[in-house]
mmCIF file of C-alpha atoms in Angstrom:
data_model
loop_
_atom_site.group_PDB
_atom_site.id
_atom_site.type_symbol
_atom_site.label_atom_id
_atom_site.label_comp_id
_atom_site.label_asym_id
_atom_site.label_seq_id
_atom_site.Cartn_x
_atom_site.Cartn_y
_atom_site.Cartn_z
ATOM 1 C CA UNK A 1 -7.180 -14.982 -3.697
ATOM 2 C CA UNK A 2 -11.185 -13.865 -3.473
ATOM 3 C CA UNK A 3 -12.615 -13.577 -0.027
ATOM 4 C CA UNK A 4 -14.469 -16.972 -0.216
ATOM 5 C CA UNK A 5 -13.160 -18.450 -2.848
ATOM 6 C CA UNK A 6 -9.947 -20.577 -2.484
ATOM 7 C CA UNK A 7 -10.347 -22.211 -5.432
ATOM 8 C CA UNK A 8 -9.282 -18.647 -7.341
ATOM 9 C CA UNK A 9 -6.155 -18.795 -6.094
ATOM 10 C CA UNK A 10 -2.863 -16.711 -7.750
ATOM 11 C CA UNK A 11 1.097 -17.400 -6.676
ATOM 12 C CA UNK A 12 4.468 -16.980 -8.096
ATOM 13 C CA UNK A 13 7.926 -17.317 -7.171
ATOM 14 C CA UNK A 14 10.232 -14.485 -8.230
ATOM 15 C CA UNK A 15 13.720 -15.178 -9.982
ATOM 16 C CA UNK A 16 16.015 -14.868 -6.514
ATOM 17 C CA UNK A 17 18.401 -12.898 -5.242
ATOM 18 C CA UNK A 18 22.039 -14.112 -5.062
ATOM 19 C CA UNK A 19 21.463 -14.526 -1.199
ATOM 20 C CA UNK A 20 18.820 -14.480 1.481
ATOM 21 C CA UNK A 21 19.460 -13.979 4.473
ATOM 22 C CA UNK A 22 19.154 -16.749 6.880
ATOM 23 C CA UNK A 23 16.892 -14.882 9.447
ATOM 24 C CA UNK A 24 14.768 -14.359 5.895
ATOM 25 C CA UNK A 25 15.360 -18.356 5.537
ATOM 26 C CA UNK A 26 14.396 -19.065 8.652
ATOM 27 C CA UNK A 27 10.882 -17.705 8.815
ATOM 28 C CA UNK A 28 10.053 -18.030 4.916
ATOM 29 C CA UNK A 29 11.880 -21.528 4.312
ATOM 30 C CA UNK A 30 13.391 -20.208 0.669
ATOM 31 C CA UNK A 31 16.872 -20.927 0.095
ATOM 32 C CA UNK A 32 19.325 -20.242 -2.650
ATOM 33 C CA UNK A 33 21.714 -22.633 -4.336
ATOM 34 C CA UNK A 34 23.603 -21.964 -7.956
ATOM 35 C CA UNK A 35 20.536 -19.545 -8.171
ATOM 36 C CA UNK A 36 17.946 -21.837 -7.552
ATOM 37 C CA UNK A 37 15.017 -20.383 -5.514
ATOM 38 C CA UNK A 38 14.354 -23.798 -3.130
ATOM 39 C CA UNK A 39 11.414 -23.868 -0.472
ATOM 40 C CA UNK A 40 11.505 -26.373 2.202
ATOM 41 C CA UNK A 41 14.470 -27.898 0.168
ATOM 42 C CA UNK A 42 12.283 -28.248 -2.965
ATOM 43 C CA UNK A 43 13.151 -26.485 -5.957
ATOM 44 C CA UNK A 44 10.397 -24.538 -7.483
ATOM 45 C CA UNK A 45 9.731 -22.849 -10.797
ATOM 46 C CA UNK A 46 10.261 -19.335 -11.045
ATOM 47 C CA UNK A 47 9.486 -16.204 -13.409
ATOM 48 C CA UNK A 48 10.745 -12.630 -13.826
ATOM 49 C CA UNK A 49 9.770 -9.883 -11.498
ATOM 50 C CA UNK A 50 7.980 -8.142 -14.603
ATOM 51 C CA UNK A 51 6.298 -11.471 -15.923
ATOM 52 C CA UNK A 52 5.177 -12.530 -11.932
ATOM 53 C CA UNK A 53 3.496 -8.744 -11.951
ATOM 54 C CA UNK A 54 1.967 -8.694 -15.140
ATOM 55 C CA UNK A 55 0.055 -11.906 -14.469
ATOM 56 C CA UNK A 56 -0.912 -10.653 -10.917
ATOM 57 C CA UNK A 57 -2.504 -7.655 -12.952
ATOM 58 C CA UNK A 58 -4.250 -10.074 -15.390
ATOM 59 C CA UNK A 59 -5.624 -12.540 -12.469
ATOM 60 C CA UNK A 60 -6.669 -9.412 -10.676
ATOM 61 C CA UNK A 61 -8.505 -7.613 -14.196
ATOM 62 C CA UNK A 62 -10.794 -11.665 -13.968
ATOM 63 C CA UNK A 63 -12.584 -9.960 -11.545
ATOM 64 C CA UNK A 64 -15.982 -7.376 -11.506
ATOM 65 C CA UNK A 65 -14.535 -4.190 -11.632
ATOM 66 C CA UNK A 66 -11.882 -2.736 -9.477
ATOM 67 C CA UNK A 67 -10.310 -4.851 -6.385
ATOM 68 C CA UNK A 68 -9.667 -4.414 -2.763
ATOM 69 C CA UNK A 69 -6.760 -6.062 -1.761
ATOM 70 C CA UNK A 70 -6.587 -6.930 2.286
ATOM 71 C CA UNK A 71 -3.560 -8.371 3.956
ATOM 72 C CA UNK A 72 -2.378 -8.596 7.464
ATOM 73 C CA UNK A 73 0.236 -6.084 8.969
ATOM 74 C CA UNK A 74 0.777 -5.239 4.831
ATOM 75 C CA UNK A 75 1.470 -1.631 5.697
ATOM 76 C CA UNK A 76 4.208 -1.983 7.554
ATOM 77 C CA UNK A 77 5.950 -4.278 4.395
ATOM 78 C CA UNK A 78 3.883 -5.594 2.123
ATOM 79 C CA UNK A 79 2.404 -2.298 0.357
ATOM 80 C CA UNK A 80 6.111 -0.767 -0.065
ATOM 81 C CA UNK A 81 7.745 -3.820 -1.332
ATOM 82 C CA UNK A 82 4.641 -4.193 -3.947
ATOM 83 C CA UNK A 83 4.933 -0.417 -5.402
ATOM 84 C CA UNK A 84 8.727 -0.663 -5.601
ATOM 85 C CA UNK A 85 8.494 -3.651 -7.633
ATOM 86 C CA UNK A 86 5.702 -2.201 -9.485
ATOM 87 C CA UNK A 87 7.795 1.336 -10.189
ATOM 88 C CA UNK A 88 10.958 -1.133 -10.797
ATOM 89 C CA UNK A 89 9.180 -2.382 -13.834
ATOM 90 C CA UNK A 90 6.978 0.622 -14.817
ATOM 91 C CA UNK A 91 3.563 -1.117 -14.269
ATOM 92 C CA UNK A 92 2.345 0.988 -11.175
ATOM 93 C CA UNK A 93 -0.437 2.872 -13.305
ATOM 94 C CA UNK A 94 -1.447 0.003 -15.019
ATOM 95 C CA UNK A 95 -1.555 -2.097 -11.419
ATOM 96 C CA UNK A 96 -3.752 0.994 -10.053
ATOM 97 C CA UNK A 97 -6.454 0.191 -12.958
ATOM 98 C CA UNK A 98 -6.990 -2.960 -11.390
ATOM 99 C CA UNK A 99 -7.520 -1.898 -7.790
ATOM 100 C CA UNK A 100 -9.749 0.226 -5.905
ATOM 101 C CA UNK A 101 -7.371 0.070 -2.440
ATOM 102 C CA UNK A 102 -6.430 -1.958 0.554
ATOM 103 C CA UNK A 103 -6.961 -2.898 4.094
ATOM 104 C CA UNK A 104 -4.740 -4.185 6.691
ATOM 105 C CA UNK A 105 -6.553 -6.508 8.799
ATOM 106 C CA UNK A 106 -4.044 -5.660 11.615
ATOM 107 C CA UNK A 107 -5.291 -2.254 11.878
ATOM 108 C CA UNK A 108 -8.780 -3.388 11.771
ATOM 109 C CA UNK A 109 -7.993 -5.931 14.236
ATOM 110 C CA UNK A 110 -6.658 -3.062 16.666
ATOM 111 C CA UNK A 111 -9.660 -0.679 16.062
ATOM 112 C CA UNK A 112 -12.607 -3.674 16.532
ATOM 113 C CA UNK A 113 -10.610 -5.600 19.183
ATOM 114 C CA UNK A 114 -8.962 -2.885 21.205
ATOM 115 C CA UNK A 115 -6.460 -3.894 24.348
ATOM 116 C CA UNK A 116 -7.602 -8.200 23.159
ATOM 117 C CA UNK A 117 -4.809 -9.925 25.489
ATOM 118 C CA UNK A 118 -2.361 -12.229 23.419
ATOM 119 C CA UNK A 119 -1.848 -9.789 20.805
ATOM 120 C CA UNK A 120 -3.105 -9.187 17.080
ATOM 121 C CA UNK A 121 -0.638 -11.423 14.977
ATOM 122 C CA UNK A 122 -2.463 -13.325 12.113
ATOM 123 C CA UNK A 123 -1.632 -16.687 13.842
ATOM 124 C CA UNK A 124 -2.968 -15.445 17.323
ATOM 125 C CA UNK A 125 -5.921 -14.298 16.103
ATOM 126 C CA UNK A 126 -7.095 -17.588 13.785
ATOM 127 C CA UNK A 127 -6.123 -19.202 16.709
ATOM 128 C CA UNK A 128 -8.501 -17.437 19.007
ATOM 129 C CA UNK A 129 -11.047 -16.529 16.544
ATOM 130 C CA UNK A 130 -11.290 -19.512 14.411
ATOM 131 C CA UNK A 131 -10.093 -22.078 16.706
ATOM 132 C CA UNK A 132 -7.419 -23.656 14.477
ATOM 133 C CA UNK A 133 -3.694 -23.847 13.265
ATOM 134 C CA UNK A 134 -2.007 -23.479 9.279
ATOM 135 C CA UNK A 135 1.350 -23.169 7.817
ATOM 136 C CA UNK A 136 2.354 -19.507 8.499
ATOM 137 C CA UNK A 137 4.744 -17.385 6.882
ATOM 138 C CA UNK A 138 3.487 -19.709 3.784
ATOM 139 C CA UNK A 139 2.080 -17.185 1.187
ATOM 140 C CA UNK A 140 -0.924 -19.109 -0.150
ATOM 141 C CA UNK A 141 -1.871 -20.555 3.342
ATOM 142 C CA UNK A 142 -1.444 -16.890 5.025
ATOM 143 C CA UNK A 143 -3.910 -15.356 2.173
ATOM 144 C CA UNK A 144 -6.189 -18.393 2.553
ATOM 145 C CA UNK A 145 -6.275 -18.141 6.552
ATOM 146 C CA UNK A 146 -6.800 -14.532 6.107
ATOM 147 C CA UNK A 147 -9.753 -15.087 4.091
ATOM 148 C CA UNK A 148 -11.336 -17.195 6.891
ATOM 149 C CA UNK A 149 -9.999 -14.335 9.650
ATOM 150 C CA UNK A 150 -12.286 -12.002 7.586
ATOM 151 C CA UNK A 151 -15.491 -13.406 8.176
ATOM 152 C CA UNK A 152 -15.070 -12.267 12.192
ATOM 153 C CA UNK A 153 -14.500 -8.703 11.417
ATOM 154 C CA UNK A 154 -16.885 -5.745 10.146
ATOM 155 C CA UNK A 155 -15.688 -4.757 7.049
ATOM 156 C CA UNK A 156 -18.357 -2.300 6.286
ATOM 157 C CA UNK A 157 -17.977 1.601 5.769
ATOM 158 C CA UNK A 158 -13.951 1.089 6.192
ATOM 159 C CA UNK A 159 -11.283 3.735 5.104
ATOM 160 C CA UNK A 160 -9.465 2.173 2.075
ATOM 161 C CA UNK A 161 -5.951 2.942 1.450
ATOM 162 C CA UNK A 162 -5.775 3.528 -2.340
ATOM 163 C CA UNK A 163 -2.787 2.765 -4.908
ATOM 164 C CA UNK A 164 -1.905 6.644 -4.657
ATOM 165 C CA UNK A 165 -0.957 6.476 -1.385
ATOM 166 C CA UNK A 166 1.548 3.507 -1.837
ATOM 167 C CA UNK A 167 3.670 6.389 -3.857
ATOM 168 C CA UNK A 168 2.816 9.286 -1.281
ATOM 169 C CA UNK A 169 6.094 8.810 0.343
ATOM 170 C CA UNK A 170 7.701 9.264 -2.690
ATOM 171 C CA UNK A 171 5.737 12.435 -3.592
ATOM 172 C CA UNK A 172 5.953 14.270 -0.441
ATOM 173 C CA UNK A 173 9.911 14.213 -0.722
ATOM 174 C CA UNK A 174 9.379 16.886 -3.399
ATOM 175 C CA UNK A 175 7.726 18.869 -1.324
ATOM 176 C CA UNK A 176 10.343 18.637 1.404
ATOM 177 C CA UNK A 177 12.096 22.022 -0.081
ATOM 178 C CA UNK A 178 8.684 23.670 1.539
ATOM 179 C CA UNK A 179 9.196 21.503 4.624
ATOM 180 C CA UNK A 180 12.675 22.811 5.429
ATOM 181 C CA UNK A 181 11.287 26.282 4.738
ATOM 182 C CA UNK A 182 8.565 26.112 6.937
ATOM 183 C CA UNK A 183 6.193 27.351 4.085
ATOM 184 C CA UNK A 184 4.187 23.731 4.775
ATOM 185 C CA UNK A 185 4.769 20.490 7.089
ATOM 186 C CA UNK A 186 5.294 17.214 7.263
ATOM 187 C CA UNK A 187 1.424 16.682 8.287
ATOM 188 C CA UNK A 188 0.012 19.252 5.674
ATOM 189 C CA UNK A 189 2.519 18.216 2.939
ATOM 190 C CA UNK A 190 0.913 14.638 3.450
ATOM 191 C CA UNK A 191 -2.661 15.569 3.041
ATOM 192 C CA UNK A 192 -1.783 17.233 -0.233
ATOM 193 C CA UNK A 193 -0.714 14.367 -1.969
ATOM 194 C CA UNK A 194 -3.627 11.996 -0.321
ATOM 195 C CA UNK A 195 -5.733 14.504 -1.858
ATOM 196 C CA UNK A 196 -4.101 13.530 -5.503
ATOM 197 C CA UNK A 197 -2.279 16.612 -5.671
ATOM 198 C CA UNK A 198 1.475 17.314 -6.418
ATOM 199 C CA UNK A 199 4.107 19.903 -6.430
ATOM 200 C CA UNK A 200 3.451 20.707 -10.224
ATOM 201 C CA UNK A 201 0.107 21.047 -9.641
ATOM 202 C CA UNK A 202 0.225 22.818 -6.551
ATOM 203 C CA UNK A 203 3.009 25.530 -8.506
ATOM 204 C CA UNK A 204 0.599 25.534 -11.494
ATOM 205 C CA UNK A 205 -2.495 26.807 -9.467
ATOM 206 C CA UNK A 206 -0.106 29.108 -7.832
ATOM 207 C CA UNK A 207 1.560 30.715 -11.386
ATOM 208 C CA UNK A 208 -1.817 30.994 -12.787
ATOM 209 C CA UNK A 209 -4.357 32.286 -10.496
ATOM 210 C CA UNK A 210 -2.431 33.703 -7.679
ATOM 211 C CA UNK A 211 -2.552 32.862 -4.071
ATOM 212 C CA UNK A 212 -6.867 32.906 -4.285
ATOM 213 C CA UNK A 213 -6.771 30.243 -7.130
ATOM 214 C CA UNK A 214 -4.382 28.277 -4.594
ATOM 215 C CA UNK A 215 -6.298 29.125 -1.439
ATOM 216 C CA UNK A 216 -9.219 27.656 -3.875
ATOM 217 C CA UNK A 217 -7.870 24.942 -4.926
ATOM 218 C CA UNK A 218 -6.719 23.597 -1.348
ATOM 219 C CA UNK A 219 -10.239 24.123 0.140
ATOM 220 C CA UNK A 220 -12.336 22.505 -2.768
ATOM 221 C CA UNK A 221 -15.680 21.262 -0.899
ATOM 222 C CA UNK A 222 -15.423 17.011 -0.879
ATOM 223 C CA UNK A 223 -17.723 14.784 0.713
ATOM 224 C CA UNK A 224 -14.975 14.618 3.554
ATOM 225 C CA UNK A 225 -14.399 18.235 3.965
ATOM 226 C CA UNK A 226 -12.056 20.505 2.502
ATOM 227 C CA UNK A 227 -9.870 18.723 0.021
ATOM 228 C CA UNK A 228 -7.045 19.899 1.781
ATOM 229 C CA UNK A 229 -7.448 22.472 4.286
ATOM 230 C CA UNK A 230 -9.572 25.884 4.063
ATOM 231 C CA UNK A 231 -7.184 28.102 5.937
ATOM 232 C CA UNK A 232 -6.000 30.746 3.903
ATOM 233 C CA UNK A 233 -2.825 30.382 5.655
ATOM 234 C CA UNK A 234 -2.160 27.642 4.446
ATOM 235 C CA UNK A 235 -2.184 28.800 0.201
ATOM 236 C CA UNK A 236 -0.244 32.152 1.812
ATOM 237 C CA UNK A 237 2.519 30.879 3.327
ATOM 238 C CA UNK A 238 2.985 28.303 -0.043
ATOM 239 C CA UNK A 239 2.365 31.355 -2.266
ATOM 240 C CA UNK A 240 5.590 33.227 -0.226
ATOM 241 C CA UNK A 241 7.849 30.635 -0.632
ATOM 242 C CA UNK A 242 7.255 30.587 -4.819
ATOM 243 C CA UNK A 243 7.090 34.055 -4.608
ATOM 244 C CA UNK A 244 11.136 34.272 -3.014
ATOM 245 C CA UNK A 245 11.703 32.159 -5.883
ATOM 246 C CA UNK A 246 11.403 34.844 -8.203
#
C-alpha cells in the first residue's frame, strides 16, 4: 500500500500448498483443507502465483514513476521469497521496471534507535512509538501499521537495496570457481555484482582488453567511489586465474 494512503491498498491469496505447517498455521492463521486456502477458518478466494504477481506489477506501475517498497525485517524473508517467486514465473525484469528498491524498517529501526530496550519487532515498536495495538502477522494490517511506524523514522538520504541485489546471491555462486581459487572472495565477489557486474562481463573485459581494461573497468570513478575496487590486485589476481584457463 502507499505510505499514507490506506485506501490504495493491494492483496492476494496464492493457490496453496498441499500442507502448511502448523507452526506456519499458528502465527499466519491459513489452513488447508481439500486444497482450500482457509484464514481464520474462512475460506478465501485465491489466484495463481503468476496471475497474484502480475497484478502486484500492474498496482505497483499506478504509481509516479519507479517504487520503493519498505517492509519490516523483509530481508531476512520477505525479499528472497518475492524474487524466487518472481524467477519461478519469469517476471523478475519486468517486476524491476516497477521499482526503484527497498528498505527494511528493522534495520532502520536498529541504526536510529540503537540499544532501545524491549526490542525492534514491528509490534514492539507501534506499541511504543504509536501507542496502540493491530492484528499482526495479518498482511494488510502489518503493511498498514507499517505505514503509520514510518512517520517516526527519518527516511531521508537512506541506502536503498535495489531489485539487483535480491538476485546477488544467485550471481555470486558463479563466481564461487574464483572463490575456491583464491583469485577473489566472498566480500569482493559481492561488491562485483552490487556494482551490476557479472562473470560474463567480468571475462569479457578480461578477453578483450587485458588485465588494464579489467583493472579499468573495476575502478570506474562513481559518485561512491570506485565501482568496485581500484587495486590493481584485485583485476591481477582475476586476470591469473582466466589466464590458467588457457
Amino acid at each position: 500500500m502507499e505510505l499514507g494512503n490506506e485506501e490504495k491498498a493491494f492483496q492476494r491469496y496464492v493457490n496453496p500448498p498441499e500442507f502448511i505447517a502448523p507452526k506456519v498455521s499458528e502465527v499466519t492463521s491459513l489452513t488447508v483443507d481439500n486444497g482450500f486456502l482457509y484464514y481464520r477458518g474462512k475460506k478465501v478466494e485465491t489466484v495463481s502465483l503468476e496471475r497474484a504477481l502480475e497484478e502486484f506489477i500492474g498496482y505497483l506501475k499506478e504509481f509516479n514513476g519507479p517504487c520503493i517498497l519498505v517492509g519490516h525485517n523483509i530481508f531476512s524473508f520477505d525479499t528472497k521469497v518475492l524474487y524466487n517467486a518472481l524467477s519461478t514465473v519469469n517476471l523478475f525484469e519486468e517486476f524491476s521496471k516497477t521499482t526503484k528498491g527497498f528498505l527494511d524498517t528493522l534495520a532502520i529501526a536498529r541504526k536510529q534507535f540503537p540499544k532501545r530496550p524491549g526490542g525492534y519487532s514491528q509490534s514492539v515498536l507501534v506499541e511504543d512509538f504509536l501507542n496502540m495495538k493491530y492484528d499482526a502477522h495479518n498482511a494488510l494490517e502489518d503493511s498498514k501499521t507499517l505505514a503509520k511506524l514510518c512517520t517516526v523514522f527519518n527516511l531521508d538520504s537512506l541506502e536503498l537495496a535495489t531489485p539487483n541485489d535480491l538476485k546477488a546471491p544467485e550471481i555470486v555462486k558463479l563466481f564461487q570457481p574464483l572463490i575456491n581459487k583464491k583469485a577473489l572472495s566472498q566480500a569482493m565477489a559481492s561488491k562485483i555484482v552490487k556494482s551490476g557486474l557479472t562473470l560474463d562481463h567480468v571475462k569479457r573485459m578480461y578477453e578483450s582488453e587485458g588485465v588494464d581494461g579489467l583493472h579499468a573497468l573495476l575502478s570506474e570513478k562513481t559518485k561512491d567511489g570506485p565501482r568496485v575496487s581500484k587495486q590493481y590486485k584485485v583485476a591481477l589476481k582475476i586476470s591469473q586465474y582466466f589466464d590458467k584457463l588457457k
